[in-house]
PDB file of C-alpha atoms in Angstrom:
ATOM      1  CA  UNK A   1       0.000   0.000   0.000  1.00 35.00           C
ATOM      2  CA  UNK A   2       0.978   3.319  -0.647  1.00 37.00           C
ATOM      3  CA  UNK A   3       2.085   5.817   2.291  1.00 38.00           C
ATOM      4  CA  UNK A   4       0.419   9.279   2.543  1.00 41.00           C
ATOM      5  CA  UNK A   5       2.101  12.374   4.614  1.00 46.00           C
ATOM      6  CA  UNK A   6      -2.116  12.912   5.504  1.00 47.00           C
ATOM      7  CA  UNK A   7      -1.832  12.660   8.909  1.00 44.00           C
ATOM      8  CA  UNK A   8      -2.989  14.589  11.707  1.00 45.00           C
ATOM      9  CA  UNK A   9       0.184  16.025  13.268  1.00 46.00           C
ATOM     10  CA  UNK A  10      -0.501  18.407  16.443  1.00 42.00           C
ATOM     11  CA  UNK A  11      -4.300  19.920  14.871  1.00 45.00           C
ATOM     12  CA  UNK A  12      -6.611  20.296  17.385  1.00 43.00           C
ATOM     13  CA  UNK A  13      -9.494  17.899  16.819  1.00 48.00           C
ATOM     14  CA  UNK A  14     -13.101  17.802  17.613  1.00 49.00           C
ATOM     15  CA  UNK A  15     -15.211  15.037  18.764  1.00 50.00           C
ATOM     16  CA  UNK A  16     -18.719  14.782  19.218  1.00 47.00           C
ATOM     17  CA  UNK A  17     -20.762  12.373  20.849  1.00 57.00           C
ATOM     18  CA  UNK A  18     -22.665  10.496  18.122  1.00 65.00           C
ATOM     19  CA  UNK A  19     -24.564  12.397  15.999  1.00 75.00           C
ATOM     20  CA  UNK A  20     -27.861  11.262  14.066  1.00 71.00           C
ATOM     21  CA  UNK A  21     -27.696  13.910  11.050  1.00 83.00           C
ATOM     22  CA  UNK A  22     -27.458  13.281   7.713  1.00 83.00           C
ATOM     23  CA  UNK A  23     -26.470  16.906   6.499  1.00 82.00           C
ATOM     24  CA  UNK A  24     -23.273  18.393   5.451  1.00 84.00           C
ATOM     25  CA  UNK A  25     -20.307  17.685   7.852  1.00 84.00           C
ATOM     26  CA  UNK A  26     -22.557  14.737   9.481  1.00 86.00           C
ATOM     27  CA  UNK A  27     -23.019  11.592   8.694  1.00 89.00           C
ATOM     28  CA  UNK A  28     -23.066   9.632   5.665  1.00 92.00           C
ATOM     29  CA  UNK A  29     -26.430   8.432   4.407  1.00 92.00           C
ATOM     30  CA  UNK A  30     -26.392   5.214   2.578  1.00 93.00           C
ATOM     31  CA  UNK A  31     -27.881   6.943  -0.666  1.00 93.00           C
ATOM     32  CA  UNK A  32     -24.886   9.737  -0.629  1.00 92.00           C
ATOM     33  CA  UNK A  33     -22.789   6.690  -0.337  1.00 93.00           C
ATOM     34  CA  UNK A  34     -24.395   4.217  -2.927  1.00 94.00           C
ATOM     35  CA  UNK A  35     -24.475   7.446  -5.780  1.00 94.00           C
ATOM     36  CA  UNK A  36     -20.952   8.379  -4.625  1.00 93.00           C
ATOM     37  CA  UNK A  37     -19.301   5.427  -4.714  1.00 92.00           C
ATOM     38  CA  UNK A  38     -20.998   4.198  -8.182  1.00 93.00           C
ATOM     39  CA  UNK A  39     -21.981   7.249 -10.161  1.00 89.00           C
ATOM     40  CA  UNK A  40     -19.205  10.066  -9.361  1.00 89.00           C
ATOM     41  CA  UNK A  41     -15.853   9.839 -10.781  1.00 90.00           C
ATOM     42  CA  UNK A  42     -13.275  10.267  -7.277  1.00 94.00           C
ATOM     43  CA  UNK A  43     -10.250  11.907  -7.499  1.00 95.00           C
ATOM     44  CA  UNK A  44      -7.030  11.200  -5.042  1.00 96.00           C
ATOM     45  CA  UNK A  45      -6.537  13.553  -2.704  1.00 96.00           C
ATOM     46  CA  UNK A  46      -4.227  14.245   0.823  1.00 95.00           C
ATOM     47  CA  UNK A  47      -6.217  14.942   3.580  1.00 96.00           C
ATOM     48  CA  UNK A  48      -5.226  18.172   6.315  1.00 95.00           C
ATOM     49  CA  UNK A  49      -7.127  18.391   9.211  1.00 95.00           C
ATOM     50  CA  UNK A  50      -7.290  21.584  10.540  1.00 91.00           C
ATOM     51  CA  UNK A  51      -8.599  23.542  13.815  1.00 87.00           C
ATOM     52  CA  UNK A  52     -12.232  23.849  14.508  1.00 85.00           C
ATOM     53  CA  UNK A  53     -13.494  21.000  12.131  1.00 88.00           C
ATOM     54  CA  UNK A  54     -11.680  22.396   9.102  1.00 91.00           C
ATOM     55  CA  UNK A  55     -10.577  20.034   6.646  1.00 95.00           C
ATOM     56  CA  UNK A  56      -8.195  20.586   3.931  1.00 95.00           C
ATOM     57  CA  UNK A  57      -8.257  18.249   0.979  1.00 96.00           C
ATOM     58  CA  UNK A  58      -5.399  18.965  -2.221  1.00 95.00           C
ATOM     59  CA  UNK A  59      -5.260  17.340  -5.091  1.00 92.00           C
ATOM     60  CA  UNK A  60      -2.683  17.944  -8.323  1.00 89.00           C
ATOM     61  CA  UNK A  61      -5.739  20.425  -9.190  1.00 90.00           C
ATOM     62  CA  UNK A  62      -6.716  22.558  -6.407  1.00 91.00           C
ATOM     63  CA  UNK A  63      -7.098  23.096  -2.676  1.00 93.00           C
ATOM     64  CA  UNK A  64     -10.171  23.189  -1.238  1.00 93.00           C
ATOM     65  CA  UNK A  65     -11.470  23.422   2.366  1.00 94.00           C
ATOM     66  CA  UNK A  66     -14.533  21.844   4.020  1.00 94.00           C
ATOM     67  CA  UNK A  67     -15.784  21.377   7.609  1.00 92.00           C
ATOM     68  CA  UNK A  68     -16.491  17.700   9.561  1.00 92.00           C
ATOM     69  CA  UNK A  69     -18.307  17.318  12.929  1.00 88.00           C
ATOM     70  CA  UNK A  70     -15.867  14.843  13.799  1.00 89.00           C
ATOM     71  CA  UNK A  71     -12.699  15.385  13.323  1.00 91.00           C
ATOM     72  CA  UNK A  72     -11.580  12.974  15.559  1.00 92.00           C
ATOM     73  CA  UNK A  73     -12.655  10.072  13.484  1.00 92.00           C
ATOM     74  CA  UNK A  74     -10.917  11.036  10.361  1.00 94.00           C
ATOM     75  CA  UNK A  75      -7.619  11.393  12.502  1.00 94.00           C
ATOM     76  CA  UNK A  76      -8.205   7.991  13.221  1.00 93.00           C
ATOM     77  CA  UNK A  77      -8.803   6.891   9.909  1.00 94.00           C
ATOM     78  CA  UNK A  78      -5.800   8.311   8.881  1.00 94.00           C
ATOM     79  CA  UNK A  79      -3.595   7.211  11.693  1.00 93.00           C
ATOM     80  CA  UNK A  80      -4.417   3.533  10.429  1.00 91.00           C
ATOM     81  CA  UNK A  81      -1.645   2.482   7.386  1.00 87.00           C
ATOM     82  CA  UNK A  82      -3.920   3.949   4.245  1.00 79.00           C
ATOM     83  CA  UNK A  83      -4.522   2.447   0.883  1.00 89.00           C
ATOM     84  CA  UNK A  84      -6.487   5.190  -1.472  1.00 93.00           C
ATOM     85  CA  UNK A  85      -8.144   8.651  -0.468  1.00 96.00           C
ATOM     86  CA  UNK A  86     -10.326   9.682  -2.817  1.00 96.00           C
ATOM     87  CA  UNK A  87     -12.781  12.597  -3.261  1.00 96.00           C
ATOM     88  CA  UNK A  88     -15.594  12.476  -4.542  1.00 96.00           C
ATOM     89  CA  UNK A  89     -17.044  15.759  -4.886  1.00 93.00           C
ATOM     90  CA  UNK A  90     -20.435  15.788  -6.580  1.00 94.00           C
ATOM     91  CA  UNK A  91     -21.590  14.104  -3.385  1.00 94.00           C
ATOM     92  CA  UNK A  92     -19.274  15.466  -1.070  1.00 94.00           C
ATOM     93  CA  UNK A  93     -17.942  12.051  -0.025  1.00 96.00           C
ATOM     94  CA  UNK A  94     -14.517  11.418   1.403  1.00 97.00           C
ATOM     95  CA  UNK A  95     -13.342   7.745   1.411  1.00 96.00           C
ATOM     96  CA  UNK A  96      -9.991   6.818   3.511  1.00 96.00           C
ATOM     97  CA  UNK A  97      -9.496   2.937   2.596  1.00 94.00           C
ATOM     98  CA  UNK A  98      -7.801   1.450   5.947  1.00 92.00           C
ATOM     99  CA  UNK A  99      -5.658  -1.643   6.403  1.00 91.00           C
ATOM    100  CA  UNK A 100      -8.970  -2.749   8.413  1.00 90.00           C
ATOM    101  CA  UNK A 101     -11.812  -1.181   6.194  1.00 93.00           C
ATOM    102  CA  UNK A 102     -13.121   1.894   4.198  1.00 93.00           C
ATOM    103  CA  UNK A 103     -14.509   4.960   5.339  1.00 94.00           C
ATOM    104  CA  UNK A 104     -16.863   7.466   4.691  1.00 96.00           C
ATOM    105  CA  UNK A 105     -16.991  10.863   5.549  1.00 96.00           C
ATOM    106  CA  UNK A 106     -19.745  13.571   3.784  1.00 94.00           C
ATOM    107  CA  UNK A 107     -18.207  16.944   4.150  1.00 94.00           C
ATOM    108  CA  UNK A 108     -20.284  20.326   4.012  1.00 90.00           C
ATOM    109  CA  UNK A 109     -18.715  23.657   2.952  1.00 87.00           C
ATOM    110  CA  UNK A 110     -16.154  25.008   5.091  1.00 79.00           C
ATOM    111  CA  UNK A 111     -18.058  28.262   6.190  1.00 76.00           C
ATOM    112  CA  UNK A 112     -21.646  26.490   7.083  1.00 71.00           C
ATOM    113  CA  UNK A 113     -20.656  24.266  10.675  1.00 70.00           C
ATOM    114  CA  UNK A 114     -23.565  23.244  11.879  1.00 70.00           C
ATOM    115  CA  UNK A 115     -24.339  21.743  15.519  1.00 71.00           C
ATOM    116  CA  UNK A 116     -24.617  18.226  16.073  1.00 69.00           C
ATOM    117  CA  UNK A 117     -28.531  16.651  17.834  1.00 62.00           C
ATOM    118  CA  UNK A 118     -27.896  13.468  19.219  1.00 53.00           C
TER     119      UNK A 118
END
């Protein structure tokens, strides 16, 4: 597997307790994923985690920024040895591919944070 510098360094990260929205920055919903993962077109990207739920993802392309409720658990994903990180942006889906598994993360614009209801 291929190494990535994406990891979390010193950031601060933010954890919620578990969260039962399906906006942006929340959960995935297994429709976002299913369209994502079978009619987008995903792009590699390296994954930044930044203070306050900010997330950075670069590709040869472009920078862009975008904000995640829970930081905490892409840290995590990314602390595991990583296969692929892809983008796919028509459904704002963000899929880390683990050693152990692959996961999902739907990210919402970077200016629009929005509080988590359990």
């Amino acid at each position: 597997m291929p190494s990535y510098a994406n990891r979390a360094d010193d950031e601060p990260q933010t954890k919620t307790e578990p969260c039962s929205k399906f906006g942006p920055g929340h959960q995935v919903h297994w429709i976002q994923a299913r369209k994502a993962l079978h009619d987008d077109v995903g792009v590699p990207v390296t994954v930044q985690l930044e203070a306050e739920g900010r997330v950075r993802l670069d590709d040869a392309v472009q920078q862009r920024r975008y904000w995640h409720h829970d930081t905490a658990s892409i840290a995590e994903a990314l602390a595991l040895p990583c296969g692929d990180i892809i983008w796919y942006a028509r459904f704002r889906v963000l899929t880390i591919e683990t050693i152990v598994d692959q996961r999902l993360f739907n990210l919402g614009p970077g200016d629009k944070a929005v509080e988590c209801k359990a």
